[in-house]
Short mmCIF file of C-alpha atoms in Angstrom, two decimals:
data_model
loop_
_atom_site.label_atom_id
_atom_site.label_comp_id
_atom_site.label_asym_id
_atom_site.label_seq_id
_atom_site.Cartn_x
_atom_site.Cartn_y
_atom_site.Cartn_z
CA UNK A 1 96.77 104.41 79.73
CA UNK A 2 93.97 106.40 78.22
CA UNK A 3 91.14 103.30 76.75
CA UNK A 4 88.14 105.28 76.52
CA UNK A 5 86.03 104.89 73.27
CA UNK A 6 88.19 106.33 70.51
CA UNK A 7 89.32 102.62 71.15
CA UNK A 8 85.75 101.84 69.57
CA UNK A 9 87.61 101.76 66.36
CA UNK A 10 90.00 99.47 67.60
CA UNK A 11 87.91 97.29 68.49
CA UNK A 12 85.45 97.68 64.90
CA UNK A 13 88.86 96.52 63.46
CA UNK A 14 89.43 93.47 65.76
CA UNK A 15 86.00 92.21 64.95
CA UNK A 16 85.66 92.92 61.42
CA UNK A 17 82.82 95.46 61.72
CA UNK A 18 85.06 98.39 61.20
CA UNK A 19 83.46 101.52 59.07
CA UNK A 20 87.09 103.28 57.32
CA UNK A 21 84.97 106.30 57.72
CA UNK A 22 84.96 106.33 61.25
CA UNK A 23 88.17 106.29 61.47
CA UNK A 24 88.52 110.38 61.01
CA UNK A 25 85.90 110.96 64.06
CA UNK A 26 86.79 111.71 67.79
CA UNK A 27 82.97 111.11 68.94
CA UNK A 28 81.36 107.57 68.97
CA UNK A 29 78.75 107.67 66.31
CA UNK A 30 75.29 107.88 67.14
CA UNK A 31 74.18 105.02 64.56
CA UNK A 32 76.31 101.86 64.05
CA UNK A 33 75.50 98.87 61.61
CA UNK A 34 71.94 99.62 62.21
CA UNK A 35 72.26 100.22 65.82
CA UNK A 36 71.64 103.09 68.20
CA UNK A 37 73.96 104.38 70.64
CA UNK A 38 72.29 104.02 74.12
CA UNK A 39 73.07 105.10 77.67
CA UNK A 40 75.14 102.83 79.34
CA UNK A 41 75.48 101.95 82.96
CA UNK A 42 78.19 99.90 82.91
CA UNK A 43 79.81 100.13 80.02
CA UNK A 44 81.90 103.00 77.80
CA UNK A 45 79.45 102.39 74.56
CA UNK A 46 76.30 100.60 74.31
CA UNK A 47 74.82 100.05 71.29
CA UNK A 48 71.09 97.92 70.79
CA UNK A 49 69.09 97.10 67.69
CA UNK A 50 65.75 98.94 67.98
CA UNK A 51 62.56 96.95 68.62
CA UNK A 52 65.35 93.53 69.58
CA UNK A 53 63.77 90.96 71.67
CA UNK A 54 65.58 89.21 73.90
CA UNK A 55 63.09 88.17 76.31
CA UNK A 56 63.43 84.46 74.26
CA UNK A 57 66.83 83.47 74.90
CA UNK A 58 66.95 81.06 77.78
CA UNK A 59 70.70 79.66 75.82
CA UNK A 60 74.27 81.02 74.83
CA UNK A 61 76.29 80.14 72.61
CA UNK A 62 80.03 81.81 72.94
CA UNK A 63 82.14 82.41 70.61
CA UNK A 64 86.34 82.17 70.58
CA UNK A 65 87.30 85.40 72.10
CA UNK A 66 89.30 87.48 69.77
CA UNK A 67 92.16 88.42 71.43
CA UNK A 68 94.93 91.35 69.96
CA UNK A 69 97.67 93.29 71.48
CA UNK A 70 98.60 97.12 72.03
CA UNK A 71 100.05 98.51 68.51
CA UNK A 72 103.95 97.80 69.56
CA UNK A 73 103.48 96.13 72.62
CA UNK A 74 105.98 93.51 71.99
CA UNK A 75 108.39 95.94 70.59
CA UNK A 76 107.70 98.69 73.53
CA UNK A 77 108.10 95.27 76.09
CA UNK A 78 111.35 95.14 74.84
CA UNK A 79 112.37 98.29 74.99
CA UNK A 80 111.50 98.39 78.50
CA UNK A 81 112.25 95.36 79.85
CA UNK A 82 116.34 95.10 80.85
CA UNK A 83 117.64 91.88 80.79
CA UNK A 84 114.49 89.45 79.39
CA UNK A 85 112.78 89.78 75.90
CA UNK A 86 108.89 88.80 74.83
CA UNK A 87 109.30 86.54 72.18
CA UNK A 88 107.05 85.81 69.20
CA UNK A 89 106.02 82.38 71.54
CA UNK A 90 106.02 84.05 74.39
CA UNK A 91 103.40 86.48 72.68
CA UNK A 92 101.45 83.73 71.43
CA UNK A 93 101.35 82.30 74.98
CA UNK A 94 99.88 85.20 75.98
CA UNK A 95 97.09 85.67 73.55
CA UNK A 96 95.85 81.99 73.77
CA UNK A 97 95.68 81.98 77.38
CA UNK A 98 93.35 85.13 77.37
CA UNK A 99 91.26 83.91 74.89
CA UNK A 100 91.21 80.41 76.83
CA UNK A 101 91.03 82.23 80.41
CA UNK A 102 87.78 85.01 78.88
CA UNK A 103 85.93 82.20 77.70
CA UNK A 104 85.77 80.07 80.64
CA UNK A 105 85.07 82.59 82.69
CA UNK A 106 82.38 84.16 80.86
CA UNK A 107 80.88 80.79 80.31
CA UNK A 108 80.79 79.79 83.84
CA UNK A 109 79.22 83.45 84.34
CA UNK A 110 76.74 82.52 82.08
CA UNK A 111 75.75 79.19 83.34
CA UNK A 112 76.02 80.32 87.07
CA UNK A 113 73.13 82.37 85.66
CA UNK A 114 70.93 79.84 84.85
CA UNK A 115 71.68 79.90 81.15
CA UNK A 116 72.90 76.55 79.59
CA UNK A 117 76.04 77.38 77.41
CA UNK A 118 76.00 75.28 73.40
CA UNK A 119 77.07 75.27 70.44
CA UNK A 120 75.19 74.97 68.15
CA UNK A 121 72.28 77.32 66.77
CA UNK A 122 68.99 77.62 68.05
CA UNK A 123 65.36 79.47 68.19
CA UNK A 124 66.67 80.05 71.37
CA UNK A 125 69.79 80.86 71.70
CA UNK A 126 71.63 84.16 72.05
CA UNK A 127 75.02 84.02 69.89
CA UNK A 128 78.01 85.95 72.05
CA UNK A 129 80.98 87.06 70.22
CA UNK A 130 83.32 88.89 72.87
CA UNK A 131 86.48 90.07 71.92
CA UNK A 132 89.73 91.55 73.35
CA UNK A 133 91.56 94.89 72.30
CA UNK A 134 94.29 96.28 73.13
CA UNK A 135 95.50 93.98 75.57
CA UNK A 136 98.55 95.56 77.12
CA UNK A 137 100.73 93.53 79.69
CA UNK A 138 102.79 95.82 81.70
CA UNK A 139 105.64 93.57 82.87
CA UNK A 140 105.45 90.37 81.38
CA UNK A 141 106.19 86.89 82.45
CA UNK A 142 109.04 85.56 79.86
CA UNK A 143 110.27 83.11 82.27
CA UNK A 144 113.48 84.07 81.35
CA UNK A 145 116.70 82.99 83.32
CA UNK A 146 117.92 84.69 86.17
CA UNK A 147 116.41 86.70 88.87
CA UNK A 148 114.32 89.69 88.07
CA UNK A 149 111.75 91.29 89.40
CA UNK A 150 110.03 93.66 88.02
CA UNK A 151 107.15 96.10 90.31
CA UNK A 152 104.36 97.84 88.48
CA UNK A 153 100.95 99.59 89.80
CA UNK A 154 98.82 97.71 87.33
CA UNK A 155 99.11 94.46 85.77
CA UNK A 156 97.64 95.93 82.77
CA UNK A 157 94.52 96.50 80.48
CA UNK A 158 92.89 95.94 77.62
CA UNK A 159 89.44 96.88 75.79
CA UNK A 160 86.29 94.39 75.95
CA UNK A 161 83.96 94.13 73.03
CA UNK A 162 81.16 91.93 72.84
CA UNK A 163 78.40 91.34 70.22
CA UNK A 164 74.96 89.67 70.54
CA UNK A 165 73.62 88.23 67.60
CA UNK A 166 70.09 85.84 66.79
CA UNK A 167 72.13 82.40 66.70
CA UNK A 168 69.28 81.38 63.68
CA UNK A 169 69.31 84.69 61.35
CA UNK A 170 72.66 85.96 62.43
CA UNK A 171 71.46 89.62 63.18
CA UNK A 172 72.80 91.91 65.30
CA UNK A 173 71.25 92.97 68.36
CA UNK A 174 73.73 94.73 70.39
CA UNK A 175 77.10 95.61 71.13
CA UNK A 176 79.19 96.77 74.08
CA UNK A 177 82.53 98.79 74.37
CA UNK A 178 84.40 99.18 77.69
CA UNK A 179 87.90 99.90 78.12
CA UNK A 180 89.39 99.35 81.74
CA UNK A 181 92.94 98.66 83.50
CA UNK A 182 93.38 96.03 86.31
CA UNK A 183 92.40 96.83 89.67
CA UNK A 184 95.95 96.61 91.57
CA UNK A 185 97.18 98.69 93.75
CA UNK A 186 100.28 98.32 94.73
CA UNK A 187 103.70 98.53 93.35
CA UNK A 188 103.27 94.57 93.34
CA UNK A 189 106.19 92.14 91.75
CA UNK A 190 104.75 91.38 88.63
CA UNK A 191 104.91 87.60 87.56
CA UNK A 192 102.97 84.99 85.48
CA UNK A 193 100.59 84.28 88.53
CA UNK A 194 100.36 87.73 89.37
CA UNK A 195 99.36 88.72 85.97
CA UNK A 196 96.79 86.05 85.42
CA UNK A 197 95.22 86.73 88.80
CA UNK A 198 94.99 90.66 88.30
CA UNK A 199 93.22 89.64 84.63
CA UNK A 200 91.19 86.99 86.10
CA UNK A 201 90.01 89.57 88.31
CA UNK A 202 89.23 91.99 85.37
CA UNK A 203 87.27 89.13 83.01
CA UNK A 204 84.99 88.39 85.67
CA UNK A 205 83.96 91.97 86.24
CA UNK A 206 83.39 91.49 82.41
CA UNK A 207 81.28 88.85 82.55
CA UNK A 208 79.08 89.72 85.35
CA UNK A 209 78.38 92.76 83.74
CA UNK A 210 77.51 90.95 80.32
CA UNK A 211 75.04 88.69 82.62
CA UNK A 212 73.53 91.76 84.13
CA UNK A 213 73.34 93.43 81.36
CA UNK A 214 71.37 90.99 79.19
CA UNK A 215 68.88 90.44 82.36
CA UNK A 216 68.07 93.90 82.05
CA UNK A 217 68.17 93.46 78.16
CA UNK A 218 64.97 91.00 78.99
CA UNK A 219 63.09 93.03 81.25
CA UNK A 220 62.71 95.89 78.92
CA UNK A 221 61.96 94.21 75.44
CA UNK A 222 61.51 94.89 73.10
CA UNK A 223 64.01 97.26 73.28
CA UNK A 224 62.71 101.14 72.56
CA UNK A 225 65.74 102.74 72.03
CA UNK A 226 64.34 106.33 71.91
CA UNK A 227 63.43 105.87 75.53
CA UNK A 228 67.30 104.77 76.49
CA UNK A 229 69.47 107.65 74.56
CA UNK A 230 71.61 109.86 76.52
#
Protein backbone atom coordinates (compact mmCIF):
# COMPACT_ATOMS: atom_id res chain seq x y z
CA UNK A 1 0.00 0.00 0.00
CA UNK A 2 1.71 3.07 -1.30
CA UNK A 3 0.83 6.16 1.78
CA UNK A 4 3.45 8.51 1.04
CA UNK A 5 2.44 12.27 0.89
CA UNK A 6 0.19 12.56 -2.16
CA UNK A 7 -1.98 11.30 0.87
CA UNK A 8 -1.30 15.00 2.19
CA UNK A 9 -4.43 15.81 0.38
CA UNK A 10 -6.23 13.21 1.98
CA UNK A 11 -5.58 14.15 4.91
CA UNK A 12 -6.21 18.39 4.07
CA UNK A 13 -9.69 16.87 3.33
CA UNK A 14 -10.16 14.89 6.61
CA UNK A 15 -9.32 17.96 8.58
CA UNK A 16 -10.97 20.61 6.75
CA UNK A 17 -7.82 22.48 5.68
CA UNK A 18 -7.94 21.19 2.19
CA UNK A 19 -6.72 23.80 -0.74
CA UNK A 20 -9.03 22.32 -4.18
CA UNK A 21 -5.98 23.60 -5.87
CA UNK A 22 -3.74 21.21 -4.55
CA UNK A 23 -5.50 18.71 -5.55
CA UNK A 24 -3.87 18.76 -9.36
CA UNK A 25 -0.13 18.61 -7.77
CA UNK A 26 2.08 15.42 -7.30
CA UNK A 27 4.71 17.45 -5.03
CA UNK A 28 3.85 18.61 -1.42
CA UNK A 29 3.74 22.34 -1.60
CA UNK A 30 6.38 24.31 -0.26
CA UNK A 31 3.93 26.89 1.60
CA UNK A 32 0.74 25.67 3.37
CA UNK A 33 -1.86 27.93 5.28
CA UNK A 34 0.97 30.13 6.11
CA UNK A 35 3.36 27.45 6.86
CA UNK A 36 6.70 26.29 5.53
CA UNK A 37 7.55 22.92 4.54
CA UNK A 38 10.52 21.79 6.76
CA UNK A 39 12.85 18.81 6.91
CA UNK A 40 11.52 16.16 8.76
CA UNK A 41 13.14 13.45 10.77
CA UNK A 42 10.48 11.49 11.56
CA UNK A 43 7.84 12.26 9.70
CA UNK A 44 6.71 12.23 5.66
CA UNK A 45 5.79 16.23 5.82
CA UNK A 46 6.54 18.72 8.36
CA UNK A 47 5.22 21.86 8.19
CA UNK A 48 5.97 24.94 11.13
CA UNK A 49 4.76 28.51 11.35
CA UNK A 50 7.84 30.77 11.05
CA UNK A 51 9.07 32.68 14.11
CA UNK A 52 6.28 29.99 16.43
CA UNK A 53 7.19 29.73 19.98
CA UNK A 54 6.63 26.90 21.69
CA UNK A 55 9.06 27.09 24.38
CA UNK A 56 5.65 28.23 26.65
CA UNK A 57 3.56 25.30 26.56
CA UNK A 58 4.06 23.27 29.67
CA UNK A 59 -0.08 21.85 28.81
CA UNK A 60 -2.07 19.89 26.03
CA UNK A 61 -5.10 19.92 25.23
CA UNK A 62 -6.20 16.95 22.61
CA UNK A 63 -8.58 16.97 20.48
CA UNK A 64 -11.17 13.91 19.20
CA UNK A 65 -9.11 12.17 16.68
CA UNK A 66 -10.66 12.28 13.31
CA UNK A 67 -10.79 9.05 12.15
CA UNK A 68 -11.81 8.00 8.10
CA UNK A 69 -11.45 4.96 6.06
CA UNK A 70 -9.66 3.90 2.68
CA UNK A 71 -12.00 5.22 -0.37
CA UNK A 72 -13.98 1.65 -0.73
CA UNK A 73 -12.64 -0.09 2.04
CA UNK A 74 -15.85 -1.49 3.16
CA UNK A 75 -16.88 -2.31 -0.29
CA UNK A 76 -13.20 -3.81 -1.28
CA UNK A 77 -13.60 -5.83 2.48
CA UNK A 78 -16.34 -7.37 0.98
CA UNK A 79 -15.21 -8.23 -2.02
CA UNK A 80 -12.45 -9.97 -0.47
CA UNK A 81 -13.61 -11.43 2.38
CA UNK A 82 -15.49 -15.12 1.56
CA UNK A 83 -17.95 -16.03 3.83
CA UNK A 84 -18.25 -12.76 6.49
CA UNK A 85 -19.28 -9.14 5.47
CA UNK A 86 -18.19 -5.54 7.27
CA UNK A 87 -21.26 -4.05 8.04
CA UNK A 88 -22.21 -0.37 8.32
CA UNK A 89 -21.91 -1.19 12.51
CA UNK A 90 -19.25 -3.13 12.16
CA UNK A 91 -17.55 -0.05 10.34
CA UNK A 92 -18.62 2.24 12.91
CA UNK A 93 -17.07 -0.10 15.52
CA UNK A 94 -14.08 0.30 13.93
CA UNK A 95 -13.75 3.99 13.58
CA UNK A 96 -14.79 4.76 17.25
CA UNK A 97 -12.43 2.44 18.70
CA UNK A 98 -9.45 4.15 16.80
CA UNK A 99 -10.43 7.37 17.64
CA UNK A 100 -10.99 6.10 21.39
CA UNK A 101 -7.70 3.79 21.25
CA UNK A 102 -5.32 7.22 19.43
CA UNK A 103 -6.45 9.38 22.03
CA UNK A 104 -5.61 7.51 25.03
CA UNK A 105 -2.61 6.62 23.90
CA UNK A 106 -1.38 9.84 22.79
CA UNK A 107 -2.60 11.32 26.00
CA UNK A 108 -0.84 8.99 28.22
CA UNK A 109 2.28 9.81 25.83
CA UNK A 110 1.82 13.16 26.63
CA UNK A 111 1.46 13.03 30.31
CA UNK A 112 4.23 10.30 30.67
CA UNK A 113 6.09 13.38 29.39
CA UNK A 114 5.56 15.55 32.02
CA UNK A 115 2.82 17.51 30.29
CA UNK A 116 -0.60 17.68 32.14
CA UNK A 117 -3.36 16.85 29.50
CA UNK A 118 -6.94 19.60 29.79
CA UNK A 119 -9.43 20.82 28.30
CA UNK A 120 -9.93 23.76 28.34
CA UNK A 121 -7.89 26.83 26.82
CA UNK A 122 -5.02 28.38 28.19
CA UNK A 123 -1.86 30.94 27.94
CA UNK A 124 -0.33 27.83 28.19
CA UNK A 125 -1.52 25.31 26.54
CA UNK A 126 -0.66 23.72 23.20
CA UNK A 127 -4.06 22.69 21.31
CA UNK A 128 -3.45 19.03 19.43
CA UNK A 129 -5.75 18.09 16.75
CA UNK A 130 -4.50 14.57 15.37
CA UNK A 131 -6.33 12.88 12.90
CA UNK A 132 -6.55 9.53 11.04
CA UNK A 133 -6.55 8.89 7.14
CA UNK A 134 -6.91 6.32 5.32
CA UNK A 135 -7.26 3.78 7.79
CA UNK A 136 -7.25 0.48 5.96
CA UNK A 137 -7.95 -2.86 7.91
CA UNK A 138 -6.70 -5.74 6.00
CA UNK A 139 -8.79 -8.63 7.37
CA UNK A 140 -11.26 -7.47 9.61
CA UNK A 141 -12.83 -8.73 12.74
CA UNK A 142 -16.79 -9.06 11.90
CA UNK A 143 -17.26 -11.60 14.48
CA UNK A 144 -19.21 -13.34 12.19
CA UNK A 145 -20.41 -17.03 12.74
CA UNK A 146 -18.45 -19.87 11.94
CA UNK A 147 -14.84 -20.59 11.77
CA UNK A 148 -12.57 -18.52 9.64
CA UNK A 149 -9.42 -17.54 9.68
CA UNK A 150 -8.06 -15.35 7.72
CA UNK A 151 -3.69 -14.79 7.52
CA UNK A 152 -2.31 -11.50 6.30
CA UNK A 153 1.40 -9.89 6.49
CA UNK A 154 0.12 -6.65 7.91
CA UNK A 155 -2.71 -5.80 10.00
CA UNK A 156 -2.97 -2.69 8.11
CA UNK A 157 -2.30 1.16 7.85
CA UNK A 158 -3.44 4.29 7.80
CA UNK A 159 -2.10 8.07 7.51
CA UNK A 160 -1.45 10.28 10.81
CA UNK A 161 -2.07 13.98 10.73
CA UNK A 162 -1.69 16.17 13.52
CA UNK A 163 -2.04 19.97 13.99
CA UNK A 164 -0.70 22.28 16.75
CA UNK A 165 -2.51 25.27 17.33
CA UNK A 166 -2.20 28.41 20.30
CA UNK A 167 -5.22 26.98 22.49
CA UNK A 168 -5.99 31.13 23.22
CA UNK A 169 -5.76 32.67 19.48
CA UNK A 170 -6.38 29.48 17.64
CA UNK A 171 -3.31 29.85 15.21
CA UNK A 172 -1.58 27.42 13.58
CA UNK A 173 1.79 26.48 14.39
CA UNK A 174 2.54 23.28 12.78
CA UNK A 175 1.49 20.30 11.14
CA UNK A 176 2.73 16.76 10.53
CA UNK A 177 2.01 14.10 7.75
CA UNK A 178 3.21 10.48 8.02
CA UNK A 179 1.82 7.62 6.35
CA UNK A 180 2.94 4.07 7.67
CA UNK A 181 1.62 0.27 7.70
CA UNK A 182 1.78 -1.96 10.87
CA UNK A 183 4.88 -3.52 11.80
CA UNK A 184 3.89 -7.42 11.47
CA UNK A 185 5.61 -9.80 10.08
CA UNK A 186 4.24 -12.75 9.69
CA UNK A 187 1.49 -14.32 7.79
CA UNK A 188 -0.31 -13.99 11.33
CA UNK A 189 -4.27 -15.06 11.79
CA UNK A 190 -5.78 -11.87 11.75
CA UNK A 191 -8.50 -11.26 14.52
CA UNK A 192 -10.03 -8.42 16.65
CA UNK A 193 -7.10 -8.74 19.25
CA UNK A 194 -4.65 -9.15 16.69
CA UNK A 195 -5.69 -6.11 14.90
CA UNK A 196 -5.92 -3.84 17.88
CA UNK A 197 -2.54 -4.98 19.13
CA UNK A 198 -0.68 -4.48 15.65
CA UNK A 199 -2.49 -0.69 15.74
CA UNK A 200 -1.75 -0.19 19.29
CA UNK A 201 1.65 -0.83 18.33
CA UNK A 202 1.51 1.74 15.41
CA UNK A 203 -0.31 4.78 17.65
CA UNK A 204 2.31 4.65 20.10
CA UNK A 205 5.11 5.01 17.60
CA UNK A 206 2.79 8.03 16.76
CA UNK A 207 2.74 9.49 19.81
CA UNK A 208 6.23 9.21 20.90
CA UNK A 209 7.20 10.81 17.93
CA UNK A 210 4.62 13.77 18.47
CA UNK A 211 6.34 14.03 22.15
CA UNK A 212 9.75 14.10 20.63
CA UNK A 213 8.98 16.12 18.20
CA UNK A 214 7.50 19.05 20.16
CA UNK A 215 10.66 18.72 22.70
CA UNK A 216 12.72 19.53 19.91
CA UNK A 217 10.00 22.09 18.77
CA UNK A 218 11.10 23.88 22.31
CA UNK A 219 14.67 23.73 22.10
CA UNK A 220 14.90 25.59 18.89
CA UNK A 221 12.29 28.50 19.26
CA UNK A 222 11.43 30.41 17.95
CA UNK A 223 11.31 28.45 15.12
CA UNK A 224 13.62 29.89 11.97
CA UNK A 225 12.35 28.02 9.34
CA UNK A 226 14.94 29.12 6.72
CA UNK A 227 17.51 27.34 8.80
CA UNK A 228 15.30 23.85 8.75
CA UNK A 229 14.31 23.55 4.79
CA UNK A 230 15.44 20.65 2.91
Amino acid sequence: MARKLIAVLSAAALLSFANPALAQKKAAPENWDGMVKVKAKRVDLAYLLPNADFRGYTKVMIDPTQVSFRKNWQRDSNDMTAGTRVTDDDARRILDEAQKGFNKILAEAYQKAGYQVVTAPGADVLRLTPGLVDLDVEAPDTMSPGITRTYTHEAGGAIFVLEARDSLSNQLLGRAVDGQETSDFGPYIRNRATNAGAFEQLFDEWAKISVKALAELKEQSPINTAGMKK
